[in-house]
Coordinates of C-alpha atoms in Angstrom, one line a residue:
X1161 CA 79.2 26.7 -24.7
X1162 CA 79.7 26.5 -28.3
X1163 CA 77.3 28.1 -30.9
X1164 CA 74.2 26.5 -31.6
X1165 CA 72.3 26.4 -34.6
X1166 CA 69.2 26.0 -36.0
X1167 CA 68.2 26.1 -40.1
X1168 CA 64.5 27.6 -41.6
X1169 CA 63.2 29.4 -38.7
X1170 CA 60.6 32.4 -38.8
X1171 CA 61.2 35.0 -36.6
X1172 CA 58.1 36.6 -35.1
X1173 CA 55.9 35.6 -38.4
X1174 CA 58.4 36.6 -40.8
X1175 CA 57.5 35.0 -44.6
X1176 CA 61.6 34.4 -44.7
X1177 CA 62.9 31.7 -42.8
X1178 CA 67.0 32.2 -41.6
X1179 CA 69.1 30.8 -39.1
X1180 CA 68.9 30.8 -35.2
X1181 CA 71.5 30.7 -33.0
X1182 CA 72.4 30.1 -29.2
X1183 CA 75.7 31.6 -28.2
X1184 CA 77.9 32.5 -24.9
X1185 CA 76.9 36.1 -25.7
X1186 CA 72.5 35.6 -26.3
X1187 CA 70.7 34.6 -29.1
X1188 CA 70.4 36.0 -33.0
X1189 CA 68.7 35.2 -36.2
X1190 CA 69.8 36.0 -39.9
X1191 CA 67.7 35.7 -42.8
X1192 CA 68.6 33.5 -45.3
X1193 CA 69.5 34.6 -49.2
X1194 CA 66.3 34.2 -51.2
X1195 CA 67.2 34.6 -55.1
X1196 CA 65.6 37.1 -57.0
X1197 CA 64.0 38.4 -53.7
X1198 CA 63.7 42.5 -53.5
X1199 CA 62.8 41.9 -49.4
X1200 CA 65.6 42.6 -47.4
X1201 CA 65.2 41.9 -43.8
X1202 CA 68.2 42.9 -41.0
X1203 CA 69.5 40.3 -38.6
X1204 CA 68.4 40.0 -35.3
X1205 CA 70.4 39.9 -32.3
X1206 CA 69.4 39.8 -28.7
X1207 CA 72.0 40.0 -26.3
X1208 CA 72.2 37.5 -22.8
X1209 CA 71.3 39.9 -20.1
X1210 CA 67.8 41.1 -22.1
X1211 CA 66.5 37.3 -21.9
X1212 CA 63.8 36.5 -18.7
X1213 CA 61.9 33.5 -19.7
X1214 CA 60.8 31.0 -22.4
X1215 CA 58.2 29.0 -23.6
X1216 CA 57.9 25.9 -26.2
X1217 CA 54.7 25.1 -27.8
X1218 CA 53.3 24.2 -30.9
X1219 CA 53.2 26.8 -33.8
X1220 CA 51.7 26.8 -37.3
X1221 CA 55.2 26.1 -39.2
X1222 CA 56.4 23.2 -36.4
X1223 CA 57.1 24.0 -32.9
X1224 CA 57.5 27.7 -31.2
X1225 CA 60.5 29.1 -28.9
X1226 CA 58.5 32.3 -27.3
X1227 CA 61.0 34.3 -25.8
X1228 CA 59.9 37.6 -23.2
X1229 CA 62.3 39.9 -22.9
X1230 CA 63.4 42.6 -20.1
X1231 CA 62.8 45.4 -22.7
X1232 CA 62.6 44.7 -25.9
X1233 CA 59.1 43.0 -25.6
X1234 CA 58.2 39.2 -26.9
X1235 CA 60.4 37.1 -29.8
X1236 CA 58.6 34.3 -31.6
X1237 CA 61.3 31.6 -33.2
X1238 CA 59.0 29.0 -35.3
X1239 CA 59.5 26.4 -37.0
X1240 CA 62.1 24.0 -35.2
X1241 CA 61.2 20.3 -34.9
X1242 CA 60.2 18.2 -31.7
X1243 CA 63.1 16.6 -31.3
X1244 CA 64.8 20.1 -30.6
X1245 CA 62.8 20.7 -27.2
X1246 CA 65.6 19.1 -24.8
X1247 CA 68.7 20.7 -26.7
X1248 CA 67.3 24.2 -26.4
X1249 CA 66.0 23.1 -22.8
X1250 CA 69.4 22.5 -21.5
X1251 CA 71.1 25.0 -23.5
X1252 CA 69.1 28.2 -22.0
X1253 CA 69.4 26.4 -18.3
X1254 CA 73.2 26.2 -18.8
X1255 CA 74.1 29.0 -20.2
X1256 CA 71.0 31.4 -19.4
X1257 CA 69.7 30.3 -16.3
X1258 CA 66.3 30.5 -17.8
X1259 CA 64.1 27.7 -17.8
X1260 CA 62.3 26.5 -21.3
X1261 CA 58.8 26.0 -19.9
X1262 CA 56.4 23.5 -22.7
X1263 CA 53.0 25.0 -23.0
X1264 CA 49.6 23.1 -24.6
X1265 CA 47.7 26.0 -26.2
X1266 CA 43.7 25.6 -25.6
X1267 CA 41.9 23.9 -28.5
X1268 CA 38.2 24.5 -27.1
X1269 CA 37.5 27.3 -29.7
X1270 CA 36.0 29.0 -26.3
X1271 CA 35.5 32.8 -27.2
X1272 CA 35.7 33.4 -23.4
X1273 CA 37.8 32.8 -20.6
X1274 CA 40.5 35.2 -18.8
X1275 CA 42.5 38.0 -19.6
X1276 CA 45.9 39.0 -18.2
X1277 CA 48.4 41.7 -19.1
X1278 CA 51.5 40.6 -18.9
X1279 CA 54.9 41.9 -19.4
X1280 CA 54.8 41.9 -23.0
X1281 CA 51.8 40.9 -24.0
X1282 CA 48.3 40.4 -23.9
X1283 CA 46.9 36.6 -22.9
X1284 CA 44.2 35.2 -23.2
X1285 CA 43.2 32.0 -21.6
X1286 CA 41.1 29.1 -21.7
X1287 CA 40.6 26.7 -18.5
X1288 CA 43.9 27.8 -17.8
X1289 CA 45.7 27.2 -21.0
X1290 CA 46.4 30.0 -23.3
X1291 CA 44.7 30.5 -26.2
X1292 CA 46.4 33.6 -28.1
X1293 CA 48.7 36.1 -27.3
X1294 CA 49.1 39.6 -28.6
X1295 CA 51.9 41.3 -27.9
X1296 CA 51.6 45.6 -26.8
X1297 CA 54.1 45.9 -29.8
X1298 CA 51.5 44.9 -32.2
X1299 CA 48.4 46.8 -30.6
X1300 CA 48.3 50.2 -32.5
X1301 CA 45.2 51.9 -30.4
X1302 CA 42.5 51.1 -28.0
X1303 CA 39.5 52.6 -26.9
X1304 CA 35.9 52.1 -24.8
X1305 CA 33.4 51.2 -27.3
X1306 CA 30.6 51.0 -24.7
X1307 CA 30.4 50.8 -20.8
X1308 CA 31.6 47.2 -20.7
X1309 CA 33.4 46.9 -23.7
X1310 CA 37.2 47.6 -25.0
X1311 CA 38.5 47.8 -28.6
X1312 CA 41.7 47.2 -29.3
X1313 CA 43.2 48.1 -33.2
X1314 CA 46.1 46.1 -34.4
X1315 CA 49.4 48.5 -35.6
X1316 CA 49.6 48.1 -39.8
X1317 CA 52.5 46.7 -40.9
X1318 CA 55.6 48.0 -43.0
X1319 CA 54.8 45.4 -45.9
X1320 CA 52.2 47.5 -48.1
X1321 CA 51.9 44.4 -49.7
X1322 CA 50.0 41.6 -47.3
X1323 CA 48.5 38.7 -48.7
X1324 CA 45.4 37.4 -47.3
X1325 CA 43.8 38.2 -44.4
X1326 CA 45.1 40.4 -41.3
X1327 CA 43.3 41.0 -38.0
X1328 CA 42.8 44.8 -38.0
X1329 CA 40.7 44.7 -34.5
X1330 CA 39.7 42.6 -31.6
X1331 CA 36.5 43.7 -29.4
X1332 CA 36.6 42.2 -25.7
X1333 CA 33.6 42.3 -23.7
X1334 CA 34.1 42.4 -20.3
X1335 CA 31.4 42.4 -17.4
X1336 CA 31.6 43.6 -13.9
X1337 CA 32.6 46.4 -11.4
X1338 CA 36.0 47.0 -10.2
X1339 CA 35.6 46.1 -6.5
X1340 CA 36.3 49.3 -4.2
X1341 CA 38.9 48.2 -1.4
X1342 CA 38.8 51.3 0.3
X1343 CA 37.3 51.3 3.6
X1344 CA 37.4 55.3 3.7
X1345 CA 35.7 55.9 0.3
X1346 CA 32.8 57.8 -0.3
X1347 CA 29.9 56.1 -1.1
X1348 CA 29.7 58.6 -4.0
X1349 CA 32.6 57.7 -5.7
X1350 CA 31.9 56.7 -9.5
X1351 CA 32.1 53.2 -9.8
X1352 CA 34.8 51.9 -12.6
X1353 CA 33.7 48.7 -14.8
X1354 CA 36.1 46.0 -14.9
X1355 CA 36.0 47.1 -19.0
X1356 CA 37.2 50.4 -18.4
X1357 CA 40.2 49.2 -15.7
X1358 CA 41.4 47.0 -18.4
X1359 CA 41.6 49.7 -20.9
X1360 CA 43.7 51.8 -18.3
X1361 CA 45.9 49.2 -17.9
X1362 CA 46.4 48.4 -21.4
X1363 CA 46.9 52.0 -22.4
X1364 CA 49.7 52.2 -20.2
X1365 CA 51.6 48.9 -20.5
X1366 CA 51.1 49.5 -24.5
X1367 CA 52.6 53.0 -24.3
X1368 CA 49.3 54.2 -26.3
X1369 CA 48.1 56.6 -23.3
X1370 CA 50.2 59.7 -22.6
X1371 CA 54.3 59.2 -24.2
X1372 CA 57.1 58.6 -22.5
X1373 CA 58.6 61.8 -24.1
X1374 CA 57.6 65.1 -24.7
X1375 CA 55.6 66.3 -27.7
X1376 CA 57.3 68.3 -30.3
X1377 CA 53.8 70.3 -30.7
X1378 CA 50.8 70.4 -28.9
X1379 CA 47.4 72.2 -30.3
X1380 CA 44.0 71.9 -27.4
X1381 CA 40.9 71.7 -28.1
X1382 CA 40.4 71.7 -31.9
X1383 CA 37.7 71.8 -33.3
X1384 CA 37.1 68.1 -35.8
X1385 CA 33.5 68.0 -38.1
X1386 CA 35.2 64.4 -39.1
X1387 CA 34.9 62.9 -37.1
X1388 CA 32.8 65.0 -34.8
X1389 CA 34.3 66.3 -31.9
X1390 CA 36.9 68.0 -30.2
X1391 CA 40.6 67.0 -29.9
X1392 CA 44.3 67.4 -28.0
X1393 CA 46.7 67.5 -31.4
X1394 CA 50.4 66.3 -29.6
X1395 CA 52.5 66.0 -32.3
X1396 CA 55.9 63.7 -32.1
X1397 CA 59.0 62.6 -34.5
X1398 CA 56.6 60.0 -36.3
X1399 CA 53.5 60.3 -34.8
X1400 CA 50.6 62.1 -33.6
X1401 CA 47.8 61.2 -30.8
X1402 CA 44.4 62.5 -31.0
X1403 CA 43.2 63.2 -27.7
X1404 CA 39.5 63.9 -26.9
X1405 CA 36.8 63.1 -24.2
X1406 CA 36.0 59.7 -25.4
X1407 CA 38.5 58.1 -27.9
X1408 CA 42.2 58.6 -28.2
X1409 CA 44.0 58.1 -31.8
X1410 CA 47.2 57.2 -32.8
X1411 CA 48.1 58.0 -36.4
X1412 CA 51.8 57.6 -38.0
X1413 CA 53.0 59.9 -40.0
X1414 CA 54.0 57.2 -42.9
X1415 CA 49.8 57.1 -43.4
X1416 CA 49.2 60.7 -44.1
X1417 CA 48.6 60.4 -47.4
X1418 CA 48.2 64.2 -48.4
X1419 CA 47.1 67.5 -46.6
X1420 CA 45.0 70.1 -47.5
X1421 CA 44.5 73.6 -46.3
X1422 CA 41.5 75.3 -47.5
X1423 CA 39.8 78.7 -46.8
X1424 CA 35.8 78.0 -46.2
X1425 CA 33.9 80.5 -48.5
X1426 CA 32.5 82.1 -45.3
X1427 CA 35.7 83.4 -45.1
X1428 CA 35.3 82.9 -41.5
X1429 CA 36.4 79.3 -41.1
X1430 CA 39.7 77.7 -42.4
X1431 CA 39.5 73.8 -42.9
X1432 CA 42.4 71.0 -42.8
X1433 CA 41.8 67.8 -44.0
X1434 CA 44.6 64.7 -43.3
X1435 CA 43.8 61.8 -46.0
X1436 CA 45.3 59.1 -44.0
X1437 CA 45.7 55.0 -44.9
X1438 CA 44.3 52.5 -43.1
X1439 CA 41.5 55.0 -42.1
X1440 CA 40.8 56.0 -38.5
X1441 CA 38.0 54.1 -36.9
X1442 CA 35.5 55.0 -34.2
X1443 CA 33.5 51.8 -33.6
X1444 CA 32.3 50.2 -36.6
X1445 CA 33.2 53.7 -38.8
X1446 CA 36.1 54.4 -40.8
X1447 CA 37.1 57.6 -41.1
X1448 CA 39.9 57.7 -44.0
X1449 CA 39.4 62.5 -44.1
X1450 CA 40.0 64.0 -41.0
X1451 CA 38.6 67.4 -40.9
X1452 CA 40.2 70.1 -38.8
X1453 CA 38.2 73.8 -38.9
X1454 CA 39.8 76.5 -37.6
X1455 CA 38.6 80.2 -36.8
X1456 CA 40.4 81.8 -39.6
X1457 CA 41.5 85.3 -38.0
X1458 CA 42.6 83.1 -34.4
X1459 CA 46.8 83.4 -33.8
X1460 CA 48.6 81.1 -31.9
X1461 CA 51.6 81.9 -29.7
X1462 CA 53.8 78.4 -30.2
X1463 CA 57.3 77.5 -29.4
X1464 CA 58.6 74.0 -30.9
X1465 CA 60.3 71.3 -28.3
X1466 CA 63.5 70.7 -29.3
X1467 CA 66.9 71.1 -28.4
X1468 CA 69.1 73.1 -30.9
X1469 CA 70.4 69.7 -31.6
X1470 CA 67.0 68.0 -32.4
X1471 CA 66.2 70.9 -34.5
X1472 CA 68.7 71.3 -36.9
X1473 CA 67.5 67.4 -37.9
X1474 CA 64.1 69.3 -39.5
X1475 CA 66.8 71.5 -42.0
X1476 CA 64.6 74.5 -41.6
X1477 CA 61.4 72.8 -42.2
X1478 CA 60.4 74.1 -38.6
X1479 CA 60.7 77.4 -37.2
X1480 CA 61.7 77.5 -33.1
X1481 CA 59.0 80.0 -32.6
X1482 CA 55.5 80.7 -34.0
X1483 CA 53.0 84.1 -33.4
X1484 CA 50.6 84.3 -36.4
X1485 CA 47.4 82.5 -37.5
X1486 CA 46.6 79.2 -36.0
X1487 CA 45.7 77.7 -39.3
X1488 CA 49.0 78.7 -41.0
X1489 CA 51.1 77.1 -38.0
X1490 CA 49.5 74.2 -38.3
X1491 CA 50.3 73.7 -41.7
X1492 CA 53.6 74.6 -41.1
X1493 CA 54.0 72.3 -38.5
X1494 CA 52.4 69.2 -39.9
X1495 CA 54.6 70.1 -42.8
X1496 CA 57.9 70.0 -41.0
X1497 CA 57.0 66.7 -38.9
X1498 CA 55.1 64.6 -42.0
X1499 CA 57.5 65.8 -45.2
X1500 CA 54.0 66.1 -46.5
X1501 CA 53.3 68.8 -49.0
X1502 CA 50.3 71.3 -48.5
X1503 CA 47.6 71.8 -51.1
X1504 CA 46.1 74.8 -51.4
X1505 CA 43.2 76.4 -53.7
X1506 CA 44.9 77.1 -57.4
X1507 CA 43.9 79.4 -59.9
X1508 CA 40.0 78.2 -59.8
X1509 CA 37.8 81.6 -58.0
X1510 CA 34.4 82.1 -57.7
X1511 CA 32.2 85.1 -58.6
X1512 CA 32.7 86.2 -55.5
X1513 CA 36.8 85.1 -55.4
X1514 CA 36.2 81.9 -53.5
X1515 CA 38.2 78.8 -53.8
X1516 CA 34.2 76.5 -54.0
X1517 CA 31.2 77.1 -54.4
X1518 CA 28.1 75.8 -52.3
X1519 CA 26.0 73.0 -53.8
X1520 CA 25.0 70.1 -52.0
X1521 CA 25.6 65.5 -52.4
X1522 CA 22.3 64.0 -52.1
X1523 CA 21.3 65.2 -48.6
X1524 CA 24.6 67.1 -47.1
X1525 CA 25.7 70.6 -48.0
X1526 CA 28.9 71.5 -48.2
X1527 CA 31.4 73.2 -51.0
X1528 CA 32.9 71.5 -53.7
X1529 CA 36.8 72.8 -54.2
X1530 CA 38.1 72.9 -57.7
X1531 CA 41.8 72.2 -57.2
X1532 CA 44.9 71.6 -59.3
X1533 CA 44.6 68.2 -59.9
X1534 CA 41.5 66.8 -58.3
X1535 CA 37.8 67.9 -57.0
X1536 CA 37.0 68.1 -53.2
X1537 CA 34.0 67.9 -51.8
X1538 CA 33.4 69.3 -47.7
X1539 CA 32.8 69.0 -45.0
X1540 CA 30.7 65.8 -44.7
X1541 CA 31.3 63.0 -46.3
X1542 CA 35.1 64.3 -47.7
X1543 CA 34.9 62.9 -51.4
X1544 CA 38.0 63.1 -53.2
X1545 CA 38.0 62.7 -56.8
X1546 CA 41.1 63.1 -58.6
X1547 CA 41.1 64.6 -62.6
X1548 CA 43.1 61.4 -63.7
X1549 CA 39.6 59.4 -62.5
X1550 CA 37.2 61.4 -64.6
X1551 CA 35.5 59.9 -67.1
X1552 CA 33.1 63.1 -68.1
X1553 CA 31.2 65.6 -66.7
X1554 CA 27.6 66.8 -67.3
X1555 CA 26.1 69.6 -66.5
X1556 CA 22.4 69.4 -66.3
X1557 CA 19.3 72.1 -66.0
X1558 CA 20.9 74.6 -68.6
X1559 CA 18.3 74.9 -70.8
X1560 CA 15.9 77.4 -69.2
X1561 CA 18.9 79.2 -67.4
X1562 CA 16.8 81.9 -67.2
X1563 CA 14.2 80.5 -64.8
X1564 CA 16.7 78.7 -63.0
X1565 CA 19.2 80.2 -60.3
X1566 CA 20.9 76.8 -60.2
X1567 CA 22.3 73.9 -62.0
X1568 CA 23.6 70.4 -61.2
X1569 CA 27.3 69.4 -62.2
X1570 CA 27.4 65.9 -62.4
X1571 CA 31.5 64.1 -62.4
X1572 CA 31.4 60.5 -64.2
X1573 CA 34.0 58.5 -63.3
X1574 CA 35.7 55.9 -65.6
X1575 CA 35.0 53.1 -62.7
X1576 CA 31.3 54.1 -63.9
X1577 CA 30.2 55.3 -60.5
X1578 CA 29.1 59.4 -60.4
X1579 CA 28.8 62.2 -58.1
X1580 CA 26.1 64.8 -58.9
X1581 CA 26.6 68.2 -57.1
X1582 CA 23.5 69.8 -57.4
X1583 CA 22.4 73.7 -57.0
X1584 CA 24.8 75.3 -57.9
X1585 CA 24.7 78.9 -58.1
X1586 CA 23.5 79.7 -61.9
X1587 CA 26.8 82.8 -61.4
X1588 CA 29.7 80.1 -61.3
X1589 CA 28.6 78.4 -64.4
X1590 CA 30.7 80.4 -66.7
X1591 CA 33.6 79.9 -64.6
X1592 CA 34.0 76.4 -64.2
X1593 CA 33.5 75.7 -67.9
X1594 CA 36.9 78.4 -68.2
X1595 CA 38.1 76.1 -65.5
X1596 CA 36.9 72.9 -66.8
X1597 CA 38.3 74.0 -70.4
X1598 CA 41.7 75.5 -68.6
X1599 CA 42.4 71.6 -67.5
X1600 CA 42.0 71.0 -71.2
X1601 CA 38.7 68.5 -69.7
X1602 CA 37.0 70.2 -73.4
X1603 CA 38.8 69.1 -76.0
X1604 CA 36.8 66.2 -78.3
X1605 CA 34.2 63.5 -77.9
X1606 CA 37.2 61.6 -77.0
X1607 CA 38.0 64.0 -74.1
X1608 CA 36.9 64.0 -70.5
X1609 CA 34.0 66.3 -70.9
X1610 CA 32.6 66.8 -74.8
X1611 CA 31.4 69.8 -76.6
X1612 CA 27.7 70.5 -77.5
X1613 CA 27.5 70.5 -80.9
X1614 CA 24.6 72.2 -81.3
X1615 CA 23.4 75.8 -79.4
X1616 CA 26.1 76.9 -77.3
X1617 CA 29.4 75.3 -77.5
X1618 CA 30.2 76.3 -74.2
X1619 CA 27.7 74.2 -72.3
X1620 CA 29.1 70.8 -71.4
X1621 CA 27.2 67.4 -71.7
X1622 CA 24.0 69.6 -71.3
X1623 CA 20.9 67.5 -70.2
X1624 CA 17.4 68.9 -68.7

């Protein structure tokens, strides 16, 4: 067999088009050269032995070669012309063995009919036609969002930069009992919805249940106030999974956007918080702060696993054993695996040498941290508001100080929305305008927050 090619086709959805070809050895695809294009994207080859089966059907840029794999999942070639079908037909019998199989995709617009876990992929199908597939590589998560039905979340892609729309989750419903074949059962025995045997099964053929290798770093039963709960940490090379009694979490390390490890003033508690992009969801909730509290005086005994090989790879960013405070190993750890650095309180302390102080947003209590570079409000919700975003801030109920134990700071931000944080203790007032003035926020009308030019200039946007 000589080489066969095809010009302008997209390879599993790519926005480049390349070249496919059909050789002795398997199949391949290069990218063409785009001028002036910053995207680079690495040829793909795939060789003879890894091919099982094929499918033709029509696609949104032409026609559609759909190829499963033995165990490197599903390959989508689009864009080749009718006229192609028989060529490629004899070609894979010839030199493959494998038989090109021409599909008609469902049209109906049903939203139900039949699911089946395949090999690769998820199908679903109408009157016996398919209808969509979606493959286990693109599934980032799943979970039970009630008795009878399963969500499944979509993995983000590498290109930060998608235009349009994207499917971020699908939500199947899925009626009925799994029927018990066991003659010897006990009538007792909890009955499983067909809902919750599908997520089983998914879980596993999508590798999103329990790993195929071992965790670098497990951490059981930790306590989360966001979102509310307690979880399995099992840390790997790239990833973590969140597991807890009723949702499991995947979350790359590439959308930890920044960690924080911050001493509650009840210097009893420690908190974490993981700021992480897309945000985690639990049903119809997204939770973009995940916050970790810790007993601040508990130690942890942990060893990392890795071979000596596998270790030196972390260049001393991980130690091989751990025996101090459970707090301080997991920053150390998430550290190591994430390359993410740690923020920790600054020079801002309380009255009482606290890195917050108590005040409450609307309804919720919490503390607001004064940090290096931003404002962080905890436990529930996390608001993050970084100096650079300021517009101004006012402090309000300063007047009659001396009837008042409390006063409201209020942070403007140049998008125009606020955030008042309101009873605050009437002893820290001193100290964050030092603070406030340290930042050089105080330095002219045209600053972030202005002087009073009247009374006492070291009230800040006073208003009663």
């Amino acid at each position: 067999m000589s080489n066969l090619d095809f010009e302008r086709i997209y390879l599993n959805s790519s926005k480049a088009h390349g070249r496919f070809r059909l050789a002795p050895t398997g199949l391949g695809w290069k990218p063409a050269a785009v001028a002036g294009s910053a995207t680079k994207q690495e040829p793909y080859l795939l060789p003879s032995e890894e091919l099982s089966s094929a499918t033709w059907s029509r696609a949104s840029r032409g026609y559609e070669l759909r190829v499963q794999t033995k165990n490197r999942g599903v390959l989508s070639f689009d864009g080749f012309d009718t006229q192609d079908f028989n060529t490629l037909k004899n070609e894979l019998q010839r030199s493959f063995n494998v038989l090109l199989d021409h599909r008609e995709h469902s049209m109906r617009g049903w939203n139900w009919g039949d699911l089946d876990l395949t090999r690769n992929e998820v199908q679903f199908h109408i009157q016996g036609k398919p209808a969509f597939e979606l493959p286990y590589s693109n599934i980032h998560n799943t979970n039970m969002a009630g008795k009878n039905e399963v969500t499944v979340e979509m993995a983000p892609g590498d290109n930060k930069q998608v235009a349009g729309d994207e499917v971020v989750e699908m939500r199947f419903y899925i009626p009925g009992v799994e029927e018990n074949l066991d003659e010897n059962a006990e009538e007792t025995e909890e009955v499983k919805t067909k809902a919750a045997a599908f997520h089983e099964q998914l879980k596993e053929k999508a590798d999103i249940g329990q790993y195929s290798g071992d965790a670098i770093a497990s951490f059981t039963d930790v306590l989360f106030l966001t979102p509310r709960g307690r979880f399995d940490i099992d840390m790997y090379a790239s990833s973590l999974r969140l597991r807890g009694k009723t949702y499991d979490h995947k979350i790359q390390f590439r959308s930890i956007e920044r960690i924080f490890s911050l001493p509650k003033p009840d210097e009893i508690q420690h908190l974490m918080v993981l700021q992480i992009n897309p945000p985690l969801r639990q049903g119809q909730t997204p939770y973009p702060f995940l916050v970790l509290q810790i007993v601040k005086d508990e130690e942890l005994e942990l060893e990392i696993n890795l071979d000596d090989e596998e270790f030196q790879k972390y260049d001393g960013r991980l130690h091989k054993k751990y025996d101090q405070q459970t707090h301080l190993v997991l920053s150390h750890v998430f550290r190591g695996l994430t390359e993410r650095r740690i923020i920790v309180p600054g020079s801002f302390q309380t009255t009482k040498g606290q890195a917050a102080v108590a005040c409450s947003l609307k309804v919720n209590e919490g503390y607001l941290y004064f940090l290096e570079k931003c404002f962080l409000f905890l436990p529930k919700p996390t608001v993050y508001i970084p100096y650079a975003d300021v517009s101004h801030v006012d402090i309000s109920r300063v007047e009659n100080m001396s009837a008042n134990r409390t006063f409201d700071l209020e942070v403007n931000l140049r998008s125009g929305a606020s955030h008042k944080f309101a009873n605050v203790s009437k002893e820290e007032q001193s100290g964050i305008i030092a603070f406030l003035k340290e930042k050089q926020f105080v330095q002219s009308f045209s600053g972030l927050v202005e002087y009073v030019l009247s009374g006492d200039k070291n009230l800040i946007c006073c208003k009663n």
